[in-house]
Amino acid sequence: MSASLNPNLLLAVPLAPLAGAVIAGLFGKTVGRRGAHAITILGVLVSFIISAMVLKSVAVDGARFNATVYEWMTLGGLKMEIGFLVDGLTAMMMCVVTFVSLMVHIYTIGYMEEDPGYQRFFSYISLFTFSMLMLVMSNNFLQLFFGWEAVGLVSYLLIGFWYTRPTAIFANMKAFLVNRVGDFGFILGIGLIVTYAGTLNYAEAFARAPELTKWTLPGTDWLLITVTCICLFIGAMGKSAQFPLHVWLPDSMEGPTPISALIHAATMVTAGIFMVSRMSPLFELSQAALSFVIVIGAITAFFMALIAIVQTDIKRVVAYSTLSQLGYMTTALGASAYSAAMFHLATHAFFKAVLFLGAGSVIIAMHHEQDMRRMGGLRKYMPITYLTVLIGALANAGLPPFAGFFSKDSIIEAVHLATTPGAGFAYALILAGVFVGGFYSFRLVFFAFHGKERFRQAPAHDSHGGGHAVHDAHGHDDAHGHDDHGHHGPVEPKESPWVVTLPLILLAIPAIAAGWLIGPVLYGGYFGGAIFIAPEHPAIATMAEEFHGVLGMIAHGLQTPPFWLALAGAATAGYLYLLRPELPAVIKEKSGVLARILEEKYGFDRFNDWFFAGGARLLGRGLWKGGDQGLIDGVAVNGSAKVVGWVASLVRLFQSGYIYQYAFSMIIGVFVLLTLWLNRA
C-alpha cells in the first residue's frame, strides 16, 4: 500500500465485523458461546489491523481514496452510490472505532459471561461496529445517512438489551425518539443540499457550496447555507447528545457496561462531531451557524458537568462526563477548530473507555452494585482497576502529561482566539467547566476507591434514593436466569479477570500517550484537505505559530488558568471526600433548591414527560375520542347508518304490500312528470 489504497482491502474493514455479526446472530446456537466471541473478535481484529495499515499509509505516504464502490441506482441526474472517502479524518476515525470496539469485545467475554443472551450481544456490538464504519468511510450523503440510522437502530437494540425490564424499555424508547427528532433535522439538511446542489456526493456538493450563499430559503430572508448547516447540526445534536437533545444519553446506561463504553467513547456519540468536521466546507460559509454551534456546545459542556457532581451511580457520573466532553468538542467546532475537536474525540475515546470499563470492573467486584455510597476503599482490592481509572480521571480532568490535557487545552485556547460571535460567552463557560471537570473526576476516584469501606455497612440492594437505584441489570433479571452472585452475603470485592483488566491496561496506554501526537496531528498538516478553515477564522493557525513542542506546551500549560482550575477541582474533591467526608451532606442540605435542580437535571425529564409525552398522549386521546369515536364512528359510520335508517323509515310508508297503493303512487308520479314536462315546454 503506497500512495494508492486498495478498494478491496477497504471493503474488508466494514465487512469483517458484519460477517461476524451475521454468524453470531443467525448461527449462535450452532457456533456456541466460544464460537460467537471468537468469530466477532476475529472480524473486529481484522478490521483494526487493516485500519492501522490505512492510517500508516495516509499519515506517512500521503495516500488517499475517493471513489464509488457500487452504484445502486440513478434517478435522473442524481446518482445513489456506495463509496469510500479515506483521508486523514477517516483514517483516524477508523482506528479509534475499531481499536475501542476490539477492547470492548474482549472485555465482554468477562462481563457478559453468565448472560443467556451472550451470542446475541456479540452479534449486536459487531453490527454496531459495521454501522459506524460505514458512516465514517462514506463519500456521499446517502451512505452517511444509512450508517447514521443503522447506528441508531442497533443502539436501540443494545440499550434495551435486557428487554424484560421496564426501565430498559423506557430508556431505549427515549433514545430512539430523541434521536428521531435530531434525524428529522438531519434529513432536512441533506434534502436541501440535494435540492439546490443536485448531488449526494461530498466533493460535488462542497464544490457547489458557495452557490448556496447566494440564495435564501423560499418565502424567507434566511440564507440557504445557514438553514442547511443548522439542520445538519440538529442531527448532530441528537447523535452527540447536545443540549436540549441530551436527555437520552444518561438513560442509555440501562444497557450493559460494554455497550455503554462503545456508545459513549468511540462510536455513536462521536458521529455528530465527525459529521460537522466533514461538513466544514459548508459550515465555514455561515457565521450564524457557527455561532449556534459554539453556544450550544458551551452550554452542554458546563451545565452537564454540574449534574455529574451530584450523581451517586458510578456509571451515570461517567455518562454526564461524556456529555460535558462532547460539549467541549462541539464548542471547538463552532470556533472553526475542527482538528482540535477531532483530536479531543480521539483522546477522549481512550480515557472515557477506560472510565466506563473501569466502572464495569467495579460493578462486577461489587456484585453489580453501582451506588458509590456503598463503595470506598476499593483500591487495595482492585489495584489494576484503580490505577487505570485514576489514569482515566487524570486525562478527563485535563491534567498534564495525560492525553486529555493536550486536546482539551487546545480547545480552550482555540475558543479564546476564535472570532465567532458568542466565543466570549463560550470561553467563560468552558473555563468554568474545567474546575467542575476536575472535581467530578476525582470525586469518583475518592468516593469509590479511597476512604472508608462502606460496602460492609449495608445490604447490597436496598433503595438508593434520589433516583439512582437503577442497576446494571446484569444479574438482576430473573427472566434471564442469572445466578445470585452472592448478593445476600457480605460483599468481598476482588480484582476482575484478565479479559476485563487487559482491555483496561491497553486503553490506559493511549490515554497517557495519545496526546503527545498533538504536533503532527494538529499542526503538522495531518488532516490536509479533509478539513477546510476559512481565512477569517485563524485560531488554529495562530496556535500553530505559538506551538513549541510537547514539552513546551506542558511548561506553558502549567502557567495557564485551565491547569490551576482543574487542579483546584481535584483538590476540592480530595478535601470534601477524604479529609472532611461529612461536609458533602451538609453542603447539599444548605444548597437547598440548587441541589434539587441538579438532581432533577434542570427539569428536562419532567418537562419532556409533561409536554412531549403528555402532549402526545393528549393528542392521541383527542384523535381517539374526537376523530375515531366522534367523527369516524359517530358521523361517518353511525351517522351513515342513521341516515339509511331514516330513509328506510320513510320508504317503508310506501311499501305496504297493497296493489291499490302502488297504482295510486304511479298515478301521482305520472301526474308530477307530466306537469313538469308541460311547464318546461
XYZ file of C-alpha atoms in Angstrom:
681
model
C 0.000 0.000 0.000
C 1.805 3.105 -1.197
C 0.133 6.268 -2.429
C -2.912 4.374 -3.524
C -5.309 2.425 -1.324
C -6.737 -0.926 -2.388
C -10.571 -0.687 -2.563
C -10.970 -4.397 -1.824
C -8.916 -4.002 1.334
C -11.008 -1.008 2.344
C -14.166 -3.006 1.714
C -12.962 -5.649 4.159
C -12.887 -3.098 7.006
C -16.686 -2.842 7.439
C -17.499 -6.292 6.042
C -15.349 -8.234 8.537
C -17.423 -7.109 11.584
C -20.602 -7.591 9.550
C -19.658 -11.205 8.798
C -19.013 -11.820 12.496
C -22.368 -10.246 13.401
C -24.244 -12.428 10.909
C -22.591 -15.676 12.065
C -23.028 -14.924 15.783
C -26.586 -13.682 15.286
C -28.019 -16.269 12.909
C -25.932 -19.267 13.896
C -25.310 -18.502 17.566
C -26.633 -21.838 18.810
C -24.542 -23.716 16.274
C -21.224 -21.987 16.981
C -21.868 -21.691 20.727
C -20.540 -19.059 23.105
C -16.864 -19.554 22.288
C -17.568 -19.551 18.587
C -19.635 -16.354 18.838
C -16.990 -14.339 20.647
C -14.153 -15.854 18.606
C -15.672 -15.009 15.214
C -16.735 -11.481 16.187
C -13.398 -10.672 17.830
C -11.598 -12.019 14.750
C -13.729 -9.816 12.497
C -13.030 -6.666 14.502
C -9.328 -7.593 14.798
C -9.046 -7.882 11.014
C -10.806 -4.546 10.686
C -8.439 -2.903 13.180
C -5.289 -4.278 11.519
C -6.364 -3.016 8.107
C -7.368 0.331 9.628
C -3.924 0.672 11.207
C -2.335 -0.094 7.828
C -4.548 2.540 6.213
C -3.622 5.110 8.885
C 0.073 4.459 8.328
C -0.352 4.795 4.577
C -2.353 8.020 4.913
C -0.076 9.633 7.511
C 3.302 8.567 6.125
C 2.756 8.053 2.395
C 0.018 10.633 1.869
C -2.350 8.041 0.386
C -5.946 8.997 -0.324
C -9.004 7.246 -1.730
C -12.265 8.689 -3.019
C -14.260 6.516 -5.394
C -17.511 4.679 -5.922
C -17.550 1.031 -4.932
C -21.080 0.233 -6.095
C -23.653 2.285 -7.990
C -27.066 1.448 -6.598
C -29.304 3.417 -8.913
C -29.676 6.656 -10.869
C -32.707 8.943 -10.670
C -32.404 11.443 -13.489
C -29.077 13.114 -12.838
C -28.949 12.001 -9.199
C -26.621 9.076 -8.516
C -27.136 6.886 -5.449
C -23.884 5.101 -4.707
C -21.870 3.222 -2.146
C -18.404 4.704 -1.999
C -15.451 5.354 0.282
C -13.619 8.561 1.111
C -10.437 7.794 3.030
C -8.258 10.674 4.178
C -6.723 11.764 7.475
C -10.122 12.373 9.059
C -11.493 8.971 8.068
C -8.324 7.020 8.884
C -8.263 8.420 12.432
C -11.921 7.504 12.996
C -11.428 4.014 11.569
C -8.604 3.287 14.018
C -10.400 4.776 17.010
C -13.623 2.885 16.305
C -12.010 -0.482 15.612
C -9.490 -0.350 18.487
C -12.043 0.614 21.145
C -14.503 -1.895 19.689
C -11.850 -4.636 19.865
C -11.183 -3.840 23.530
C -14.910 -3.862 24.264
C -15.320 -7.235 22.541
C -12.583 -8.778 24.694
C -13.967 -7.136 27.836
C -17.444 -8.506 27.060
C -16.206 -12.097 27.446
C -15.807 -11.478 31.172
C -18.629 -9.041 31.763
C -21.391 -10.991 29.976
C -20.089 -14.412 30.950
C -23.287 -15.607 32.597
C -25.834 -13.854 30.399
C -28.052 -16.151 28.286
C -28.053 -13.522 25.523
C -24.285 -13.887 25.123
C -24.241 -14.665 21.387
C -26.906 -12.064 20.664
C -24.903 -9.373 22.429
C -21.737 -10.139 20.462
C -23.770 -10.014 17.267
C -25.169 -6.602 18.202
C -21.848 -4.964 19.086
C -20.227 -6.291 15.935
C -23.134 -4.965 13.867
C -22.766 -1.670 15.706
C -19.123 -1.501 14.633
C -20.057 -2.214 10.997
C -22.652 0.584 11.038
C -20.200 3.108 12.426
C -17.535 2.177 9.883
C -19.988 2.612 7.012
C -20.793 6.065 8.391
C -17.224 7.308 8.725
C -15.961 5.809 5.455
C -18.765 7.181 3.250
C -18.117 9.629 0.431
C -21.760 10.579 -0.077
C -24.801 11.644 1.895
C -26.821 8.520 1.102
C -24.298 6.173 2.688
C -23.770 8.645 5.524
C -27.494 8.555 6.295
C -27.553 4.762 6.077
C -24.743 4.456 8.627
C -26.324 7.204 10.727
C -29.642 5.371 11.004
C -28.069 1.922 11.306
C -26.059 3.066 14.332
C -29.260 4.442 15.869
C -31.137 1.208 15.200
C -28.510 -1.050 16.760
C -28.151 1.293 19.746
C -31.895 0.839 20.282
C -31.359 -2.920 20.470
C -28.367 -2.575 22.791
C -29.773 -0.026 25.236
C -32.833 -2.246 25.631
C -30.806 -5.449 25.613
C -32.494 -6.643 28.789
C -35.872 -6.184 27.155
C -37.976 -7.577 30.001
C -37.088 -4.693 32.297
C -39.440 -1.672 32.138
C -36.529 0.733 32.726
C -34.665 -0.697 29.725
C -37.762 -0.390 27.543
C -38.196 3.236 28.625
C -34.507 4.023 28.017
C -34.331 2.614 24.516
C -37.602 4.256 23.505
C -36.308 7.560 24.859
C -33.067 7.228 22.903
C -34.957 6.213 19.774
C -37.463 9.091 19.891
C -34.976 11.833 20.796
C -32.662 10.725 18.013
C -35.556 10.766 15.570
C -36.048 14.450 16.400
C -32.428 15.124 15.536
C -32.558 12.906 12.454
C -35.546 14.857 11.129
C -33.391 17.982 11.049
C -30.515 15.980 9.571
C -32.525 14.658 6.640
C -33.948 18.153 6.009
C -30.379 19.426 5.701
C -29.466 16.616 3.293
C -32.660 17.326 1.339
C -31.716 20.991 0.948
C -28.261 20.019 -0.330
C -29.724 17.564 -2.837
C -32.353 20.088 -3.955
C -30.023 23.011 -4.543
C -26.683 21.318 -5.241
C -28.210 18.441 -7.193
C -25.862 15.773 -5.856
C -25.297 13.358 -2.982
C -21.522 13.227 -3.438
C -19.455 15.134 -0.852
C -16.891 16.554 -3.269
C -19.514 17.753 -5.740
C -21.681 19.267 -3.003
C -18.713 21.085 -1.438
C -17.672 22.436 -4.851
C -21.153 23.931 -5.312
C -21.461 25.157 -1.714
C -20.546 28.813 -2.485
C -23.665 28.981 -4.688
C -25.813 28.282 -1.610
C -24.609 31.553 -0.065
C -26.367 33.493 -2.829
C -29.817 32.044 -2.167
C -32.351 32.391 0.591
C -34.893 29.873 1.776
C -38.054 30.450 -0.311
C -40.512 32.713 1.468
C -37.926 33.969 3.980
C -34.820 36.137 4.141
C -32.804 33.307 5.749
C -29.629 32.360 3.941
C -29.937 28.876 2.498
C -26.449 27.857 3.651
C -27.284 28.858 7.252
C -30.537 26.894 7.295
C -28.803 23.878 5.748
C -25.959 23.890 8.295
C -28.285 24.354 11.270
C -30.452 21.455 10.072
C -27.369 19.259 9.738
C -26.217 20.310 13.198
C -29.602 19.442 14.711
C -28.854 15.903 13.565
C -25.502 16.148 15.357
C -27.266 17.459 18.480
C -29.290 14.250 18.616
C -26.441 11.819 17.964
C -23.851 13.657 20.022
C -26.360 14.454 22.784
C -26.138 18.245 22.833
C -28.490 20.484 24.790
C -31.501 20.174 24.660
C -31.382 16.774 22.871
C -29.045 15.347 25.529
C -31.682 13.659 27.679
C -31.348 10.176 26.161
C -27.676 9.603 26.857
C -27.644 9.120 30.666
C -30.585 6.714 30.408
C -28.653 4.610 27.907
C -26.835 3.269 30.996
C -29.623 0.709 31.119
C -27.648 -1.206 28.541
C -24.710 -3.382 29.651
C -21.499 -1.581 30.543
C -19.561 -2.737 27.430
C -22.036 -1.054 25.111
C -22.122 1.984 27.358
C -18.402 2.302 26.672
C -18.835 1.675 22.958
C -21.685 4.178 22.541
C -20.168 6.898 24.688
C -16.488 6.607 23.918
C -15.882 5.788 20.305
C -18.898 5.370 18.145
C -22.426 6.732 18.182
C -21.987 9.963 20.122
C -18.899 10.918 18.139
C -20.778 10.624 14.846
C -22.115 14.163 15.136
C -18.646 15.614 15.798
C -17.219 13.734 12.831
C -20.092 14.781 10.565
C -19.722 18.501 11.292
C -15.944 18.240 10.777
C -16.535 16.508 7.447
C -19.007 19.276 6.516
C -16.523 22.046 7.372
C -16.629 23.420 3.770
C -20.330 24.122 4.384
C -20.169 25.406 7.972
C -17.316 27.789 7.188
C -19.673 29.663 4.867
C -22.141 30.530 7.635
C -21.094 32.646 10.617
C -24.573 32.337 12.106
C -24.417 28.529 12.052
C -21.001 28.550 13.736
C -22.341 30.864 16.456
C -25.234 28.499 17.034
C -22.835 25.570 17.328
C -20.395 27.256 19.725
C -23.137 28.448 22.109
C -24.890 25.055 22.217
C -21.574 23.296 22.823
C -20.552 25.594 25.671
C -23.926 25.262 27.410
C -23.676 21.481 27.201
C -20.060 21.422 28.423
C -20.717 23.406 31.597
C -24.243 22.568 32.665
C -23.952 18.812 32.096
C -20.737 18.789 34.124
C -22.649 20.311 37.037
C -25.103 17.402 37.042
C -22.192 14.931 37.323
C -21.200 16.339 40.738
C -24.461 15.179 42.373
C -24.696 11.711 40.817
C -24.101 8.687 43.015
C -24.424 5.983 40.340
C -20.865 5.368 39.130
C -21.905 4.834 35.517
C -24.023 7.983 35.456
C -21.111 10.096 36.671
C -19.149 8.892 33.656
C -22.203 9.390 31.408
C -22.599 13.060 32.360
C -18.856 13.430 31.965
C -19.313 12.239 28.391
C -21.980 14.874 27.811
C -19.643 17.574 29.077
C -16.687 16.407 26.976
C -18.890 16.246 23.889
C -19.789 19.855 24.664
C -16.090 20.768 24.531
C -15.767 19.090 21.124
C -18.838 20.917 19.832
C -17.545 24.245 21.130
C -14.339 23.635 19.180
C -16.385 23.038 16.026
C -18.082 26.409 16.485
C -14.656 28.027 16.871
C -13.623 26.510 13.497
C -11.092 24.367 15.381
C -12.243 21.154 13.714
C -8.846 19.483 14.076
C -8.841 20.213 17.834
C -12.350 18.745 18.125
C -11.279 15.581 16.294
C -8.108 15.313 18.367
C -10.158 15.520 21.564
C -12.550 12.960 20.090
C -9.638 10.545 19.686
C -8.066 11.096 23.114
C -11.483 11.083 24.771
C -12.286 7.722 23.191
C -9.403 6.121 25.062
C -9.723 7.676 28.517
C -13.520 7.559 28.530
C -13.465 3.878 27.527
C -11.093 3.327 30.457
C -13.533 5.049 32.820
C -16.557 3.111 31.591
C -14.850 -0.257 31.561
C -13.243 0.532 34.905
C -16.695 1.331 36.288
C -17.878 -2.004 34.904
C -14.986 -3.776 36.620
C -16.020 -2.157 39.911
C -19.642 -3.215 39.328
C -18.530 -6.823 38.828
C -16.426 -6.713 42.004
C -19.303 -5.171 43.968
C -21.711 -7.881 42.829
C -23.435 -5.439 40.471
C -23.778 -2.621 42.930
C -23.499 0.783 41.204
C -24.052 3.235 44.075
C -20.735 4.847 45.067
C -22.093 5.457 48.550
C -21.712 1.731 49.121
C -18.147 1.510 47.882
C -14.977 3.041 49.303
C -11.515 1.612 49.940
C -11.538 -0.483 46.758
C -8.017 0.433 45.683
C -6.405 -2.242 47.849
C -8.716 -4.932 46.469
C -8.558 -3.823 42.804
C -5.127 -2.299 42.145
C -5.208 -2.655 38.346
C -8.712 -1.226 38.028
C -7.820 1.583 40.412
C -4.659 2.567 38.533
C -6.379 2.581 35.143
C -9.400 4.538 36.430
C -7.011 7.042 38.027
C -5.273 7.480 34.663
C -8.675 7.987 33.030
C -9.648 10.562 35.665
C -6.379 12.490 35.244
C -6.861 12.564 31.476
C -10.530 13.519 31.822
C -9.659 16.401 34.139
C -7.140 17.671 31.579
C -4.012 17.453 33.735
C -0.586 17.098 32.079
C 1.028 14.979 30.760
C -2.075 12.867 30.118
C -3.842 12.812 26.754
C -6.838 14.891 27.796
C -4.618 17.838 28.710
C -3.323 18.361 25.180
C -6.678 18.091 23.429
C -8.796 19.974 25.986
C -6.225 22.748 26.425
C -6.106 23.159 22.640
C -9.890 23.562 22.523
C -9.881 26.175 25.287
C -7.115 28.131 23.576
C -8.864 27.925 20.188
C -12.128 29.240 21.652
C -10.187 32.040 23.362
C -8.740 33.071 19.979
C -11.942 32.499 17.985
C -13.630 35.351 16.112
C -17.027 33.631 16.009
C -19.812 35.671 17.672
C -20.551 34.078 21.038
C -16.956 32.902 21.549
C -16.521 35.063 24.668
C -19.591 33.520 26.288
C -18.415 30.043 25.312
C -14.905 30.644 26.671
C -16.247 31.666 30.082
C -18.422 28.543 30.339
C -15.817 26.009 29.250
C -13.211 27.604 31.517
C -15.582 27.251 34.469
C -16.271 23.701 33.299
C -12.590 22.823 33.784
C -12.942 23.244 37.555
C -16.134 21.183 37.612
C -14.489 18.500 35.454
C -11.566 18.164 37.829
C -13.977 17.964 40.752
C -16.314 15.248 39.460
C -13.441 13.179 38.011
C -11.671 12.895 41.347
C -14.915 12.729 43.295
C -15.474 9.400 41.555
C -11.944 8.189 42.345
C -12.008 9.243 46.002
C -15.606 8.145 46.562
C -15.182 4.663 45.094
C -11.544 3.749 45.763
C -10.495 5.688 48.858
C -11.855 6.301 52.319
C -13.909 4.007 54.481
C -15.058 0.589 53.245
C -18.772 1.317 53.128
C -19.723 -1.861 51.252
C -19.745 -3.815 54.522
C -22.250 -1.496 56.170
C -25.482 -2.312 54.369
C -27.080 -4.910 52.156
C -26.214 -4.592 48.553
C -29.679 -3.872 47.239
C -31.784 -1.543 49.313
C -33.150 1.653 47.868
C -30.616 4.127 46.642
C -32.898 7.095 46.756
C -32.501 10.158 44.627
C -33.498 8.388 41.529
C -30.280 6.397 41.306
C -31.494 2.961 42.133
C -31.176 1.776 38.573
C -28.679 -1.047 38.469
C -26.794 -2.503 35.607
C -29.355 -5.235 35.120
C -26.582 -7.780 34.719
C -27.658 -10.492 37.042
C -30.835 -8.757 38.137
C -33.443 -10.007 35.745
C -34.883 -13.326 36.763
C -36.130 -13.865 33.262
C -32.551 -14.031 32.121
C -31.659 -16.747 34.508
C -28.661 -15.132 36.134
C -27.449 -16.650 39.314
C -27.391 -14.838 42.588
C -23.704 -13.868 42.590
C -23.678 -13.978 46.375
C -25.925 -10.937 46.682
C -27.236 -11.980 50.042
C -23.890 -12.404 51.723
C -21.219 -9.850 52.578
C -19.568 -8.125 49.639
C -15.953 -9.213 49.199
C -14.544 -7.325 46.228
C -11.663 -8.715 44.212
C -9.827 -7.806 41.036
C -11.589 -8.663 37.797
C -10.350 -11.467 35.497
C -7.762 -10.802 32.801
C -10.336 -10.462 29.998
C -11.552 -7.386 31.876
C -8.235 -5.946 33.083
C -6.310 -6.472 29.810
C -8.522 -4.051 27.812
C -8.214 -1.565 30.683
C -4.416 -1.687 30.511
C -4.318 -1.468 26.706
C -6.704 1.525 26.717
C -4.809 3.252 29.526
C -1.651 3.403 27.372
C -3.108 5.760 24.717
C -4.988 7.593 27.491
C -1.496 8.610 28.646
C 0.438 8.850 25.381
C -2.031 9.797 22.607
C -1.831 13.498 23.466
C 1.877 13.564 22.629
C 0.946 13.273 18.949
C -0.502 16.792 19.008
C 2.301 18.233 16.898
C 1.773 16.228 13.695
C -1.992 15.853 14.149
C -2.922 19.480 14.876
C -0.073 21.470 13.413
C 1.723 19.120 11.025
C -0.826 19.091 8.226
C -2.116 15.596 9.031
C -5.720 16.385 8.083
C -4.670 18.180 4.904
C -7.647 18.900 2.668
C -10.022 16.833 4.802
C -10.842 19.935 6.855
C -11.449 23.395 5.402
C -10.997 26.556 7.500
C -11.828 29.996 6.116
C -9.103 32.698 6.351
C -11.286 34.777 8.688
C -11.056 32.021 11.335
C -7.332 31.986 12.203
C -7.410 30.331 15.661
C -5.624 27.098 14.706
C -3.121 28.945 12.511
C -2.290 31.307 15.384
C -1.868 28.380 17.780
C 0.479 26.664 15.305
C 2.763 29.695 15.350
C 2.929 29.591 19.150
C 3.439 25.809 19.433
C 6.954 24.850 20.572
C 6.702 21.114 21.049
C 5.084 18.858 23.622
C 7.359 19.809 26.494
C 6.943 23.482 25.698
C 3.155 23.061 25.730
C 3.296 21.311 29.110
C 5.515 24.050 30.556
C 3.191 26.727 29.225
C 0.116 24.812 30.395
C 1.357 24.836 34.000
C 1.079 28.635 33.919
C -2.409 28.904 32.455
C -5.839 29.080 34.179
C -7.135 25.688 32.895
C -4.385 23.761 34.721
C -4.936 25.555 38.016
C -8.704 25.285 37.731
C -8.503 21.529 37.084
C -6.049 21.133 39.981
C -8.333 23.198 42.223
C -11.264 20.968 41.307
C -9.289 17.831 42.156
C -8.054 19.363 45.425
C -11.590 20.369 46.395
C -12.803 16.819 45.787
C -9.941 15.497 47.932
C -10.789 17.857 50.772
C -14.510 17.020 50.723
C -14.304 13.264 50.251
C -11.049 12.364 52.007
C -10.428 14.939 54.751
C -13.984 16.062 55.534
C -16.349 13.359 54.245
C -19.193 14.710 56.385
C -19.232 18.039 54.533
C -20.883 16.984 51.213
C -24.114 16.083 53.025
C -24.058 19.428 54.867
C -23.394 21.362 51.641
C -26.215 19.517 49.910
C -28.611 20.372 52.732
C -27.550 24.035 52.711
C -27.776 24.264 48.921
C -31.485 23.540 49.026
C -33.149 24.338 45.728
C -29.843 24.402 43.797
C -29.075 20.798 44.719
C -32.650 19.861 43.874
C -32.331 21.461 40.428
C -29.184 19.470 39.705
C -30.724 16.220 40.979
C -33.753 16.901 38.786
C -31.363 17.511 35.839
C -32.803 21.004 35.332
C -36.278 19.500 34.976
C -35.790 18.339 31.398
C -37.068 14.836 32.033
C -40.062 16.162 33.939
C -40.774 18.728 31.194
C -40.451 16.133 28.443
C -42.768 13.787 30.312
C -45.314 16.601 30.785
C -45.034 18.409 27.464
C -43.982 15.898 24.837
C -45.147 12.604 26.340
C -48.204 14.214 27.919
C -48.915 16.190 24.771
C -48.592 13.061 22.662
C -50.980 11.217 24.980
C -53.425 14.165 24.880
C -53.213 14.311 21.091
C -53.735 10.562 20.884
C -56.734 10.730 23.194
C -58.168 13.614 21.149
C -57.742 11.718 17.892
C -59.251 8.646 19.521
C -62.238 10.301 21.165
C -62.851 13.095 18.688
C -61.532 11.644 15.467
C -62.114 7.912 15.758
C -65.147 7.682 18.024
C -66.722 11.069 17.229
C -66.014 11.697 13.555
C -65.374 8.262 12.050
C -67.577 6.063 14.219
C -70.116 8.722 15.193
C -70.528 10.700 11.972
C -69.211 8.543 9.153
C -70.194 5.049 10.304
C -73.033 5.503 12.782
C -74.246 8.661 11.024
C -74.490 6.848 7.720
C -76.425 4.076 9.402
C -78.832 6.592 10.932
C -79.401 8.291 7.577
C -80.094 4.952 5.929
C -82.467 4.050 8.763
C -84.324 7.367 8.434
C -84.698 6.946 4.651
C -85.851 3.386 5.171
C -88.457 4.521 7.712
C -89.880 6.910 5.102
C -89.739 4.420 2.275
C -91.483 1.756 4.303
C -94.576 4.015 4.448
C -94.968 3.440 0.731
C -94.155 -0.278 0.913
C -97.436 -1.540 2.352
C -97.921 -4.533 0.023
C -101.333 -3.348 -1.351
C -101.685 -3.103 -5.155
C -104.042 -0.134 -4.986
C -101.456 1.899 -3.069
C -98.759 1.152 -5.686
C -101.246 2.116 -8.501
C -102.061 5.360 -6.716
C -98.364 6.154 -6.353
C -97.814 5.508 -10.056
C -100.682 7.830 -10.999
C -99.308 10.594 -8.754
C -95.853 10.105 -10.252
C -97.116 10.287 -13.828
C -99.080 13.427 -12.938
C -95.979 15.106 -11.493
C -93.837 14.184 -14.522
C -96.460 15.453 -16.994
C -96.773 18.697 -15.022
C -93.055 19.298 -15.086
C -92.761 18.409 -18.787
C -95.672 20.687 -19.796
C -94.338 23.609 -17.740
C -90.915 23.162 -19.371
C -92.458 23.157 -22.833
